CSV table of C-alpha atoms in Angstrom, one decimal:
chain,number,residue,atom,x,y,z
X,61,MET,CA,-47.4,22.0,-10.3
X,62,ASP,CA,-45.3,23.0,-7.3
X,63,ASN,CA,-45.4,20.6,-4.4
X,64,SER,CA,-46.0,23.5,-2.1
X,65,GLN,CA,-49.3,24.5,-3.8
X,66,THR,CA,-52.3,24.0,-1.5
X,67,ILE,CA,-55.2,21.7,-2.3
X,68,THR,CA,-58.4,23.1,-0.8
X,69,GLU,CA,-59.9,19.7,-0.1
X,70,ALA,CA,-59.2,16.1,-1.1
X,71,TYR,CA,-61.0,12.8,-0.8
X,72,THR,CA,-59.3,9.4,-1.2
X,73,PHE,CA,-61.3,6.2,-1.4
X,74,PHE,CA,-59.4,3.0,-0.4
X,75,MET,CA,-60.7,-0.1,-2.1
X,76,LEU,CA,-59.8,-3.6,-1.2
X,77,PRO,CA,-61.1,-6.4,-3.6
X,78,PHE,CA,-61.3,-9.9,-2.2
X,79,SER,CA,-62.7,-13.3,-3.1
X,80,PHE,CA,-64.4,-16.1,-1.2
X,81,GLU,CA,-65.3,-19.7,-1.6
X,82,THR,CA,-68.7,-21.0,-2.8
X,83,ASP,CA,-71.5,-20.7,-0.3
X,84,GLN,CA,-69.2,-19.2,2.4
X,85,TRP,CA,-70.1,-15.6,2.2
X,86,LYS,CA,-73.6,-15.7,3.7
X,87,THR,CA,-72.5,-17.8,6.6
X,88,HIS,CA,-69.4,-15.6,7.2
X,89,LEU,CA,-71.5,-12.4,7.0
X,90,GLU,CA,-74.2,-13.6,9.4
X,91,SER,CA,-71.8,-15.1,12.0
X,92,LYS,CA,-68.9,-12.6,12.1
X,93,LEU,CA,-69.8,-9.4,10.3
X,94,ASP,CA,-72.7,-8.6,12.5
X,95,ARG,CA,-72.1,-4.9,12.2
X,96,TRP,CA,-72.6,-4.9,8.4
X,97,LYS,CA,-76.2,-4.1,7.6
X,98,PRO,CA,-77.9,-3.9,4.2
X,99,ASN,CA,-77.4,-0.3,2.9
X,100,GLU,CA,-80.6,1.7,3.6
X,101,GLU,CA,-79.5,4.8,1.7
X,102,GLU,CA,-79.5,4.3,-2.1
X,103,LEU,CA,-76.0,4.4,-3.4
X,104,TYR,CA,-77.0,6.2,-6.6
X,105,LYS,CA,-79.7,8.8,-7.1
X,106,GLY,CA,-80.3,10.3,-10.6
X,107,ASP,CA,-81.0,9.4,-14.1
X,108,VAL,CA,-77.8,10.2,-16.0
X,109,LEU,CA,-76.7,6.5,-16.1
X,110,PHE,CA,-78.5,3.9,-18.1
X,111,PRO,CA,-81.3,2.0,-16.2
X,112,TYR,CA,-79.4,-1.3,-16.2
X,113,ILE,CA,-76.5,0.4,-14.5
X,114,MET,CA,-78.7,2.0,-11.9
X,115,ASP,CA,-80.6,-1.2,-11.3
X,116,LEU,CA,-77.4,-3.0,-10.6
X,117,PHE,CA,-76.7,-0.7,-7.6
X,118,ARG,CA,-80.3,-0.2,-6.5
X,119,GLN,CA,-81.0,-2.2,-3.3
X,120,HIS,CA,-84.7,-1.6,-2.9
X,121,GLY,CA,-87.9,-1.8,-4.9
X,122,GLU,CA,-89.0,-4.2,-7.6
X,123,THR,CA,-86.0,-3.6,-9.8
X,124,LYS,CA,-83.5,-4.6,-7.2
X,125,LYS,CA,-80.9,-7.1,-8.7
X,126,SER,CA,-79.7,-9.9,-6.6
X,127,ARG,CA,-76.3,-10.2,-8.3
X,128,LEU,CA,-74.9,-7.3,-6.3
X,129,ASP,CA,-75.5,-6.8,-2.5
X,130,ILE,CA,-74.4,-3.6,-0.8
X,131,TYR,CA,-73.8,-3.3,3.0
X,132,ARG,CA,-72.8,-0.5,5.2
X,133,PHE,CA,-70.7,-0.7,8.4
X,134,VAL,CA,-72.8,0.4,11.4
X,135,PRO,CA,-70.7,0.9,14.5
X,136,SER,CA,-72.1,0.2,18.0
X,137,SER,CA,-71.8,2.6,20.9
X,138,PHE,CA,-68.4,2.6,22.6
X,139,ASN,CA,-68.1,1.1,26.0
X,140,PRO,CA,-64.6,1.3,27.5
X,141,LYS,CA,-65.4,-1.6,29.9
X,142,ASP,CA,-66.5,-3.9,27.0
X,143,ALA,CA,-63.5,-5.9,25.8
X,144,LYS,CA,-65.3,-6.7,22.6
X,145,THR,CA,-65.6,-3.1,21.5
X,146,LEU,CA,-63.6,-2.8,18.3
X,147,PHE,CA,-61.2,0.1,17.7
X,148,MET,CA,-62.7,1.1,14.3
X,149,GLU,CA,-65.9,2.1,16.1
X,150,ARG,CA,-63.9,4.7,17.9
X,151,VAL,CA,-62.1,6.2,14.9
X,152,LEU,CA,-64.9,6.1,12.3
X,153,GLY,CA,-66.1,9.6,11.6
X,154,LYS,CA,-63.4,11.1,13.8
X,155,THR,CA,-60.3,13.2,13.1
X,156,SER,CA,-57.0,11.3,13.1
X,157,VAL,CA,-53.4,12.4,12.4
X,158,ALA,CA,-51.2,10.4,10.1
X,159,VAL,CA,-47.6,10.5,11.2
X,160,LEU,CA,-45.4,9.4,8.3
X,161,LYS,CA,-42.1,7.6,8.5
X,162,LYS,CA,-39.2,9.4,10.3
X,163,SER,CA,-37.3,9.5,7.0
X,164,GLN,CA,-39.7,12.3,6.0
X,165,PRO,CA,-39.4,14.8,8.9
X,166,GLU,CA,-41.4,17.5,7.1
X,167,MET,CA,-44.5,15.2,7.4
X,168,SER,CA,-44.7,15.4,11.2
X,169,GLY,CA,-48.5,15.0,11.1
X,170,ILE,CA,-51.3,15.2,8.5
X,171,PRO,CA,-54.9,15.5,9.9
X,172,PHE,CA,-57.6,13.6,8.1
X,173,VAL,CA,-61.2,12.4,8.8
X,174,LEU,CA,-62.3,8.8,8.2
X,175,CYS,CA,-65.6,9.6,6.6
X,176,ASN,CA,-68.9,8.0,7.6
X,177,LYS,CA,-71.5,9.6,5.4
X,178,GLY,CA,-73.3,8.6,2.2
X,179,ASN,CA,-71.1,6.9,-0.4
X,180,PHE,CA,-68.0,8.1,1.5
X,181,ALA,CA,-68.9,5.7,4.4
X,182,PRO,CA,-67.4,2.2,4.7
X,183,LEU,CA,-69.3,0.2,2.1
X,184,LEU,CA,-69.2,-3.5,1.1
X,185,PHE,CA,-70.0,-4.6,-2.4
X,186,VAL,CA,-70.6,-8.3,-2.7
X,187,ALA,CA,-71.3,-10.2,-5.9
X,188,PRO,CA,-72.4,-13.7,-4.7
X,189,THR,CA,-72.5,-15.3,-8.2
X,190,ALA,CA,-69.0,-14.1,-9.1
X,191,LYS,CA,-67.8,-14.8,-5.6
X,192,ILE,CA,-66.0,-11.5,-5.2
X,193,GLY,CA,-66.4,-8.4,-3.1
X,194,VAL,CA,-64.9,-4.9,-2.7
X,195,LEU,CA,-64.5,-3.0,0.6
X,196,SER,CA,-64.6,0.8,0.2
X,197,PHE,CA,-63.9,3.5,2.7
X,198,CYS,CA,-62.8,7.1,2.4
X,199,ILE,CA,-60.7,9.8,4.1
X,200,LYS,CA,-60.9,13.5,3.7
X,201,VAL,CA,-58.1,16.1,4.1
X,202,GLU,CA,-58.3,19.9,3.8
X,203,ASN,CA,-55.8,22.6,3.0
X,204,ILE,CA,-53.0,20.1,2.2
X,205,THR,CA,-50.1,20.6,-0.2
X,206,ILE,CA,-50.0,18.4,-3.2
X,207,GLY,CA,-46.7,17.0,-2.0
X,208,ALA,CA,-48.1,16.0,1.3
X,209,LEU,CA,-51.2,14.4,-0.4
X,210,LYS,CA,-49.0,12.3,-2.6
X,211,ALA,CA,-46.9,11.2,0.4
X,212,LEU,CA,-50.0,10.5,2.5
X,213,ASN,CA,-51.7,8.3,-0.2
X,214,GLY,CA,-48.5,6.5,-0.9
X,215,CYS,CA,-48.2,5.4,2.7
X,216,LEU,CA,-51.8,4.7,3.6
X,217,CYS,CA,-52.5,2.4,0.6
X,218,LYS,CA,-49.7,0.0,1.6
X,219,GLN,CA,-50.7,-3.3,3.2
X,220,ARG,CA,-47.3,-4.8,4.0
X,221,ASP,CA,-44.9,-2.0,5.1
X,222,LEU,CA,-46.8,-0.9,8.2
X,223,ASP,CA,-43.8,0.8,9.7
X,224,GLU,CA,-44.2,3.5,7.0
X,225,TYR,CA,-46.8,5.4,9.0
X,226,GLN,CA,-48.9,5.5,12.2
X,227,CYS,CA,-52.4,7.0,12.6
X,228,VAL,CA,-53.3,8.6,15.9
X,229,CYS,CA,-56.9,9.4,17.0
X,230,LEU,CA,-56.8,11.7,20.1
X,231,ARG,CA,-59.7,11.5,22.6
X,232,PRO,CA,-62.1,9.9,20.1
X,233,GLU,CA,-65.1,10.2,22.5
X,234,ASN,CA,-64.6,14.0,23.0
X,235,GLN,CA,-62.4,15.5,20.4
X,236,ALA,CA,-63.2,19.0,21.5
X,237,LYS,CA,-60.7,18.4,24.3
X,238,SER,CA,-58.0,17.1,22.0
X,239,ASP,CA,-54.6,17.8,23.5
X,240,LYS,CA,-51.7,18.3,21.1
X,241,ASP,CA,-49.2,17.6,23.9
X,242,ILE,CA,-50.4,14.0,23.9
X,243,LEU,CA,-49.6,13.6,20.2
X,244,GLN,CA,-46.2,15.2,20.6
X,245,SER,CA,-45.4,12.9,23.5
X,246,LEU,CA,-46.5,9.9,21.5
X,247,ILE,CA,-44.4,10.8,18.5
X,248,GLY,CA,-41.4,11.5,20.6
X,249,SER,CA,-41.4,8.2,22.4
X,250,ASP,CA,-38.9,5.5,21.3
X,251,ASP,CA,-41.5,2.7,20.9
X,252,PHE,CA,-44.0,4.8,18.9
X,253,TRP,CA,-43.3,2.7,15.8
X,254,LYS,CA,-43.6,-0.7,17.5
X,255,SER,CA,-46.5,-2.7,16.2
X,256,ASP,CA,-47.7,-3.7,19.7
X,257,ARG,CA,-48.5,0.0,20.4
X,258,ARG,CA,-51.4,-0.3,17.9
X,259,LYS,CA,-53.2,-2.6,20.3
X,260,THR,CA,-54.5,0.3,22.3
X,261,TRP,CA,-58.1,0.6,21.1
X,262,GLN,CA,-59.3,0.4,24.7
X,263,ARG,CA,-57.3,3.4,25.8
X,264,GLU,CA,-59.5,6.4,26.5
X,265,GLU,CA,-57.1,9.1,25.6
X,266,TYR,CA,-56.0,7.9,22.2
X,267,VAL,CA,-56.1,5.2,19.6
X,268,LEU,CA,-53.1,4.1,17.4
X,269,TRP,CA,-54.1,2.4,14.2
X,270,THR,CA,-53.4,1.8,10.5
X,271,LEU,CA,-55.7,1.6,7.5
X,272,LYS,CA,-54.8,-2.1,7.0
X,273,GLY,CA,-55.9,-2.7,10.6
X,274,PHE,CA,-59.1,-0.9,10.0
X,275,ALA,CA,-59.8,-3.0,6.8
X,276,ASP,CA,-59.0,-6.3,8.5
X,277,GLY,CA,-61.1,-5.3,11.5
X,278,VAL,CA,-64.3,-4.4,9.6
X,279,LEU,CA,-63.9,-7.6,7.5
X,280,ALA,CA,-63.5,-9.7,10.7
X,281,THR,CA,-60.0,-10.9,9.7
X,282,PHE,CA,-58.1,-9.0,12.3
X,283,GLY,CA,-55.6,-11.1,14.1
X,284,LYS,CA,-56.2,-14.2,12.0
X,285,LYS,CA,-53.9,-16.2,9.8
X,286,ALA,CA,-54.5,-16.0,6.1
X,287,GLU,CA,-55.4,-19.7,5.8
X,288,GLU,CA,-58.1,-19.3,8.4
X,289,ARG,CA,-59.9,-16.4,6.7
X,290,ALA,CA,-63.2,-16.9,4.9
X,291,ILE,CA,-62.1,-14.2,2.4
X,292,HIS,CA,-58.9,-13.8,0.5
X,293,TYR,CA,-57.5,-10.5,-0.7
X,294,PHE,CA,-56.5,-10.3,-4.4
X,295,ASN,CA,-53.5,-8.1,-3.4
X,296,ASN,CA,-51.8,-8.3,-0.1
X,297,ASP,CA,-49.4,-5.5,-0.9
X,298,ARG,CA,-51.6,-2.5,-1.4
X,299,MET,CA,-55.2,-1.2,-1.8
X,300,HIS,CA,-56.7,0.6,-4.8
X,301,LEU,CA,-56.8,4.4,-4.6
X,302,PHE,CA,-59.6,6.7,-6.0
X,303,THR,CA,-58.5,10.3,-5.2
X,304,TYR,CA,-60.3,13.5,-5.9
X,305,CYS,CA,-58.8,16.9,-5.1
X,306,PHE,CA,-60.1,20.4,-5.6
X,307,LYS,CA,-58.0,23.6,-5.8
X,308,GLU,CA,-59.8,26.8,-5.4
X,309,GLU,CA,-58.2,29.6,-7.4
X,310,ASN,CA,-58.8,32.3,-10.0
X,311,VAL,CA,-59.4,31.4,-13.6
X,312,GLY,CA,-56.3,30.8,-15.6
X,313,GLU,CA,-53.8,30.1,-12.8
X,314,THR,CA,-53.6,26.3,-13.4
X,315,LYS,CA,-53.0,24.8,-16.8
X,316,ARG,CA,-53.6,21.2,-18.0
X,317,GLU,CA,-49.9,20.6,-18.4
X,318,ASP,CA,-49.4,21.4,-14.7
X,319,VAL,CA,-52.1,19.0,-13.6
X,320,VAL,CA,-51.1,15.9,-15.7
X,321,PRO,CA,-47.9,14.9,-13.9
X,322,GLU,CA,-49.7,15.2,-10.5
X,323,LEU,CA,-52.6,13.1,-11.6
X,324,LEU,CA,-50.4,10.4,-13.0
X,325,ARG,CA,-48.6,10.2,-9.7
X,326,LEU,CA,-51.7,10.3,-7.6
X,327,SER,CA,-53.4,7.6,-9.6
X,328,ARG,CA,-50.4,5.3,-9.0
X,329,GLY,CA,-49.9,6.3,-5.3
X,330,VAL,CA,-46.2,7.3,-5.9
X,331,GLY,CA,-44.1,10.4,-5.1
X,332,ASP,CA,-41.8,12.6,-7.1
X,333,ASP,CA,-38.9,10.1,-6.8
X,334,LEU,CA,-40.5,7.9,-9.4
X,335,MET,CA,-39.8,9.2,-12.8
X,336,LEU,CA,-42.8,8.4,-15.0
X,337,PRO,CA,-42.8,8.7,-18.8
X,338,PHE,CA,-45.2,11.5,-18.9
X,339,GLU,CA,-45.1,12.2,-22.6
X,340,GLN,CA,-45.6,8.5,-23.4
X,341,LEU,CA,-48.5,8.3,-21.0
X,342,GLU,CA,-50.1,11.4,-22.5
X,343,ARG,CA,-49.9,9.8,-26.0
X,344,GLU,CA,-51.5,6.6,-24.5
X,345,ASP,CA,-54.5,8.7,-23.2
X,346,GLY,CA,-53.2,8.4,-19.6
X,347,VAL,CA,-55.3,11.5,-18.8
X,348,ILE,CA,-58.7,12.5,-20.0
X,349,GLN,CA,-60.3,15.9,-19.6
X,350,VAL,CA,-64.0,15.7,-19.1
X,351,TYR,CA,-64.4,19.5,-18.6
X,352,GLY,CA,-62.1,22.4,-19.2
X,353,ASN,CA,-61.0,22.4,-15.5
X,354,VAL,CA,-61.7,18.7,-14.6
X,355,CYS,CA,-59.3,15.9,-15.5
X,356,PHE,CA,-59.1,12.2,-14.6
X,357,SER,CA,-56.3,9.6,-14.8
X,358,VAL,CA,-56.8,5.9,-14.3
X,359,SER,CA,-54.1,3.3,-13.9
X,360,MET,CA,-53.9,-0.3,-12.7
X,361,GLU,CA,-53.1,1.0,-9.2
X,362,GLY,CA,-55.8,3.5,-8.8
X,363,THR,CA,-57.6,6.6,-10.1
X,364,ALA,CA,-57.2,10.4,-9.5
X,365,ALA,CA,-59.3,13.4,-10.4
X,366,MET,CA,-58.5,17.1,-10.1
X,367,ALA,CA,-60.8,20.1,-10.4
X,368,TRP,CA,-59.7,23.7,-10.2
X,369,GLY,CA,-61.4,27.1,-10.3
X,370,ASN,CA,-63.9,29.0,-8.2
X,371,SER,CA,-67.2,28.5,-10.0
X,372,PRO,CA,-70.1,26.9,-8.0
X,373,PHE,CA,-70.0,23.9,-10.4
X,374,VAL,CA,-66.4,23.1,-9.6
X,375,LYS,CA,-66.9,23.7,-5.9
X,376,GLU,CA,-69.8,21.2,-5.8
X,377,PHE,CA,-68.1,18.7,-8.1
X,378,GLN,CA,-67.1,16.5,-5.2
X,379,SER,CA,-70.8,15.4,-4.8
X,380,SER,CA,-70.8,14.3,-8.4
X,381,PHE,CA,-67.5,12.6,-8.0
X,382,GLY,CA,-68.7,10.8,-4.9
X,383,ARG,CA,-71.8,9.6,-6.6
X,384,THR,CA,-71.8,9.1,-10.4
X,385,TYR,CA,-68.0,8.7,-11.0
X,386,PHE,CA,-67.7,6.5,-7.9
X,387,VAL,CA,-70.4,4.2,-9.3
X,388,VAL,CA,-68.8,4.1,-12.7
X,389,TYR,CA,-65.4,3.3,-11.3
X,390,MET,CA,-66.8,0.7,-9.0
X,391,LEU,CA,-68.6,-0.9,-11.9
X,392,ALA,CA,-65.3,-1.2,-13.9
X,393,LEU,CA,-63.4,-2.5,-10.8
X,394,LEU,CA,-66.1,-5.2,-10.1
X,395,GLN,CA,-65.8,-6.3,-13.8
X,396,ARG,CA,-62.0,-6.5,-13.6
X,397,TYR,CA,-62.0,-8.7,-10.5
X,398,THR,CA,-64.9,-10.8,-11.7
X,399,LEU,CA,-62.9,-11.7,-14.8
X,400,PHE,CA,-59.7,-12.1,-12.8
X,401,ASN,CA,-61.4,-14.5,-10.4
X,402,ILE,CA,-62.8,-16.5,-13.3
X,403,GLU,CA,-59.4,-16.8,-14.9
X,404,ASN,CA,-58.0,-17.8,-11.6
X,405,GLN,CA,-60.6,-20.6,-11.3
X,406,LEU,CA,-59.7,-21.8,-14.8
X,407,ASN,CA,-56.1,-22.0,-13.8
X,408,MET,CA,-56.8,-23.7,-10.5
X,409,LEU,CA,-59.0,-26.3,-12.4
X,410,GLU,CA,-56.1,-27.1,-14.7
X,411,TYR,CA,-53.6,-27.5,-11.8
X,412,SER,CA,-56.0,-29.7,-9.8
X,413,GLY,CA,-55.6,-32.5,-12.4
X,414,LYS,CA,-59.3,-33.6,-12.0
X,415,GLN,CA,-60.4,-35.9,-14.8
X,416,ASP,CA,-64.2,-35.4,-14.5
X,417,ASP,CA,-65.9,-32.6,-16.3
X,418,GLU,CA,-68.5,-31.8,-13.7
X,419,GLU,CA,-66.6,-28.9,-12.1
X,420,LEU,CA,-65.6,-27.7,-15.6
X,421,TRP,CA,-69.2,-27.6,-16.7
X,422,GLU,CA,-70.2,-25.7,-13.6
X,423,LEU,CA,-67.5,-23.1,-14.3
X,424,ILE,CA,-68.6,-22.8,-17.9
X,425,GLU,CA,-72.2,-22.2,-16.8
X,426,LEU,CA,-71.0,-19.5,-14.4
X,427,ILE,CA,-69.0,-17.8,-17.2
X,428,CYS,CA,-72.0,-17.8,-19.5
X,429,ARG,CA,-74.0,-16.1,-16.8
X,430,LEU,CA,-71.4,-13.4,-16.1
X,431,LYS,CA,-70.0,-12.7,-19.5
X,432,VAL,CA,-72.9,-10.5,-20.5
X,433,ASN,CA,-72.3,-8.3,-17.4
X,434,CYS,CA,-68.6,-7.9,-17.8
X,435,TYR,CA,-68.4,-5.1,-20.3
X,436,TYR,CA,-70.7,-2.4,-21.7
X,437,THR,CA,-70.2,-0.1,-24.7
X,438,ASP,CA,-71.8,2.9,-23.0
X,439,VAL,CA,-73.1,3.5,-19.5
X,440,SER,CA,-74.8,6.9,-19.8
X,441,PHE,CA,-76.7,9.2,-22.1
X,442,TYR,CA,-74.0,11.8,-21.4
X,443,SER,CA,-70.7,11.2,-23.3
X,444,HIS,CA,-68.3,12.2,-20.6
X,445,TYR,CA,-69.5,9.5,-18.2
X,446,SER,CA,-69.1,6.8,-20.9
X,447,GLN,CA,-65.8,8.4,-21.8
X,448,PHE,CA,-64.7,7.9,-18.2
X,449,TYR,CA,-66.0,4.4,-18.1
X,450,GLN,CA,-64.1,3.5,-21.3
X,451,HIS,CA,-61.0,5.1,-19.8
X,452,CYS,CA,-61.4,2.9,-16.7
X,453,CYS,CA,-61.9,-0.3,-18.7
X,454,LYS,CA,-58.9,0.4,-20.9
X,455,HIS,CA,-56.5,1.0,-18.0
X,456,LEU,CA,-57.9,-1.7,-15.8
X,457,ASN,CA,-57.4,-4.2,-18.7
X,458,VAL,CA,-61.1,-5.1,-18.6
X,459,ILE,CA,-61.4,-5.5,-22.4
X,460,GLU,CA,-58.2,-7.6,-22.6
X,461,ALA,CA,-59.4,-9.8,-19.7
X,462,PHE,CA,-62.8,-10.2,-21.4
X,463,ASN,CA,-61.2,-11.3,-24.6
X,464,GLU,CA,-58.9,-13.6,-22.8
X,465,ILE,CA,-61.8,-15.3,-21.0
X,466,ASP,CA,-63.7,-15.4,-24.3
X,467,GLY,CA,-60.8,-17.2,-26.0
X,468,LYS,CA,-60.4,-19.7,-23.1
X,469,VAL,CA,-64.1,-20.4,-23.1
X,470,GLY,CA,-63.8,-21.2,-26.9
X,471,LEU,CA,-61.0,-23.7,-26.2
X,472,LEU,CA,-63.0,-25.2,-23.3
X,473,LYS,CA,-66.0,-25.6,-25.7
X,474,LEU,CA,-63.8,-27.5,-28.2
X,475,THR,CA,-62.4,-29.7,-25.4
X,476,THR,CA,-65.8,-30.5,-23.9
X,477,GLU,CA,-67.4,-31.1,-27.4
X,478,ARG,CA,-64.6,-33.5,-28.2
X,479,ASN,CA,-65.1,-35.3,-24.8
X,480,MET,CA,-68.8,-35.4,-25.5
X,481,ASP,CA,-68.3,-36.9,-29.0
X,482,LYS,CA,-65.9,-39.5,-27.5
X,483,PHE,CA,-68.4,-40.3,-24.8
X,484,MET,CA,-71.2,-40.8,-27.3
X,485,LYS,CA,-69.1,-43.1,-29.5
X,486,GLU,CA,-68.1,-45.2,-26.5
X,487,SER,CA,-71.8,-45.3,-25.5
X,488,GLU,CA,-72.9,-46.4,-28.9
X,489,ALA,CA,-70.2,-49.1,-29.1
X,490,GLN,CA,-71.2,-50.4,-25.7
X,491,GLN,CA,-74.8,-50.5,-26.7
X,492,ALA,CA,-74.0,-52.4,-29.9
X,493,GLN,CA,-71.9,-54.9,-27.9
X,494,PHE,CA,-74.7,-55.3,-25.4
X,495,LYS,CA,-77.3,-55.9,-28.2
X,496,GLU,CA,-75.1,-58.5,-29.9
X,497,ALA,CA,-74.5,-60.3,-26.7
X,498,THR,CA,-78.2,-60.2,-25.9
X,499,GLU,CA,-79.2,-61.7,-29.3
X,500,LYS,CA,-76.5,-64.4,-29.0
X,501,SER,CA,-77.7,-65.3,-25.5
X,502,LEU,CA,-81.3,-65.6,-26.8
X,503,ASN,CA,-80.3,-67.8,-29.7
X,504,ILE,CA,-78.4,-70.1,-27.5
X,505,THR,CA,-81.3,-70.3,-25.1
X,506,ASN,CA,-83.7,-71.1,-27.9
X,507,TYR,CA,-81.4,-73.9,-29.2
X,508,VAL,CA,-81.1,-75.4,-25.7
X,509,ILE,CA,-84.9,-75.3,-25.2
X,510,SER,CA,-85.5,-76.9,-28.6
X,511,PHE,CA,-82.9,-79.6,-27.9
X,512,LEU,CA,-84.4,-80.3,-24.5
X,513,THR,CA,-87.9,-80.5,-26.0
X,514,VAL,CA,-86.7,-83.1,-28.6
X,515,LEU,CA,-85.0,-85.1,-25.8
X,516,THR,CA,-88.2,-85.2,-23.8
X,517,THR,CA,-90.3,-86.4,-26.8
X,518,ILE,CA,-87.9,-89.2,-27.8
X,519,PRO,CA,-89.1,-91.8,-25.2
X,520,VAL,CA,-92.8,-91.1,-26.0
X,521,VAL,CA,-92.2,-91.4,-29.7
X,522,HIS,CA,-90.2,-94.6,-29.2
X,523,ASP,CA,-93.0,-96.2,-27.2
X,524,ILE,CA,-95.6,-95.3,-29.8
X,525,ILE,CA,-93.4,-96.7,-32.6
X,526,GLU,CA,-92.7,-100.0,-30.6
X,527,THR,CA,-96.3,-100.7,-29.7
X,528,ARG,CA,-98.4,-99.4,-32.6
X,529,VAL,CA,-96.2,-99.3,-35.7
X,530,SER,CA,-95.3,-102.3,-37.7
X,531,HIS,CA,-91.7,-103.1,-38.6
X,532,PRO,CA,-91.9,-101.7,-42.2
X,533,MET,CA,-93.3,-98.4,-40.8
X,534,ARG,CA,-90.3,-98.0,-38.5
X,535,TRP,CA,-88.1,-97.5,-41.6
X,536,SER,CA,-90.5,-94.7,-42.8
X,537,PHE,CA,-90.2,-92.9,-39.5
X,538,GLY,CA,-86.4,-93.3,-39.6
X,539,ALA,CA,-86.3,-91.8,-43.1
X,540,GLY,CA,-88.5,-88.9,-41.9
X,541,ALA,CA,-86.2,-88.2,-39.0
X,542,VAL,CA,-83.2,-88.1,-41.4
X,543,VAL,CA,-85.1,-85.7,-43.7
X,544,ALA,CA,-86.0,-83.5,-40.7
X,545,ALA,CA,-82.3,-83.4,-39.6
X,546,ILE,CA,-81.3,-82.4,-43.1
X,547,LEU,CA,-83.8,-79.6,-43.2
X,548,PHE,CA,-82.7,-78.4,-39.7
X,549,ILE,CA,-79.1,-78.2,-40.9
X,550,VAL,CA,-80.1,-76.4,-44.0
X,551,MET,CA,-82.0,-73.8,-41.9
X,552,ILE,CA,-79.3,-73.1,-39.4
X,553,TYR,CA,-76.2,-73.2,-41.7
X,554,PRO,CA,-76.8,-69.7,-43.2
X,555,ARG,CA,-76.8,-68.1,-39.7
X,556,ILE,CA,-73.6,-69.8,-38.8
X,557,SER,CA,-72.0,-68.8,-42.1
X,558,ASN,CA,-73.1,-65.1,-41.7
X,559,LYS,CA,-71.7,-65.0,-38.1
X,560,SER,CA,-68.4,-66.5,-39.3
X,561,LYS,CA,-68.1,-63.9,-42.1
X,562,LYS,CA,-68.9,-61.0,-39.7
X,563,THR,CA,-66.3,-62.2,-37.3
X,564,LYS,CA,-63.7,-62.3,-40.0
X,565,ASN,CA,-64.6,-58.8,-41.2
X,566,ASP,CA,-64.4,-57.5,-37.7
X,567,GLU,CA,-60.9,-59.0,-37.3
X,568,LYS,CA,-59.8,-57.4,-40.6
């Protein structure tokens, strides 16, 4: 497809996955993200997905599942005299112009709208049990060339190279009076690319901003050091892309072979300068065709879809894209980062060098609860939705991550079972030693008591013998005492002998 060909309209979702520490999210949400409210509008409406998928994203009613919470960013009214007014409340839902780097003079300015409606609005998906979340927001462009769309996506998704582009929102409170001369004067100034120029959200005539600044702002991490944030991005270099573009044309003008290279580049957020192995990616199912004129491509960096034609179905396909396909892709993305976070916790547990198994058992319990929700065979009664889901899972490495976690859990199970067996054997040995020591102590106590009893009776017996027994009888008593002593020795000798043999056997 020629780079000069015009795309009628295009939507690009930017998705930023993050993690947070245990029990931190609720506090962080209530104390700092006060403009995030529970989503009142149901994210998904329809019955083409299986009930357990719909229940996962449903936020109201008896079937609402607590393992996924969805929030929507609700801006407050702008007050130029209020220093706490955030710049994203001025640009949300407004038209901005993306000015790309000076090295691309043909990209002098690309108008786009930061959407604020339905699933295209800024949304926050939080899985408290898995301790992950995904920020999603969307831009819309119209009548843009495919070359400009690739350049725009490639710049906006970056998190580090902020000198690649600059977004300008002119007169956000009254865009009907937008003055292009203001934009030209800004672009022509020498300090337009300086980062301190972006701190202009209180200016009434314009706002300079970047998508990274918007993401940091709505997540209350703007201006903070990474170690002070309550949330941590999985990737500090770039955001995930989910692009849909529609090209209105007569039937037969566009062929699948024209679309494939553009989809592969759009899904990765790269331009024509990167030579991709198209034939190899085709053989590896890099692109799927769900309809005759609708194709998808999923990669580790992002996803792209393209529809072409002039039928009512194709013209309205963006609503299905922004609803059903968005939910399916979000499901696969949440699964990927749930598994990724679990694997990261396993690695951190190993590096910590902790000897106790309490934290390990807690992690195994978490894995057992999440494993059943980390992969599905099918998600819909309609094959093309399940086909797209399988395509997402394959290219997001969900299946490989699931198998990797499953293997590590098996090793952990062997390790914990061995530790448990070792613990049980040590407990049994300690109990046996304790029992033997207790019996020995009781025997000694009995011997001492018997001996003391004999000692106390000797004077009494002596007096009786001296006063009441004649001299010949004394010899009888003496003989009886000797016989009793012999009997006592005969009774106690076997015990002493058995203990001696047991000691020798233990030594052997």
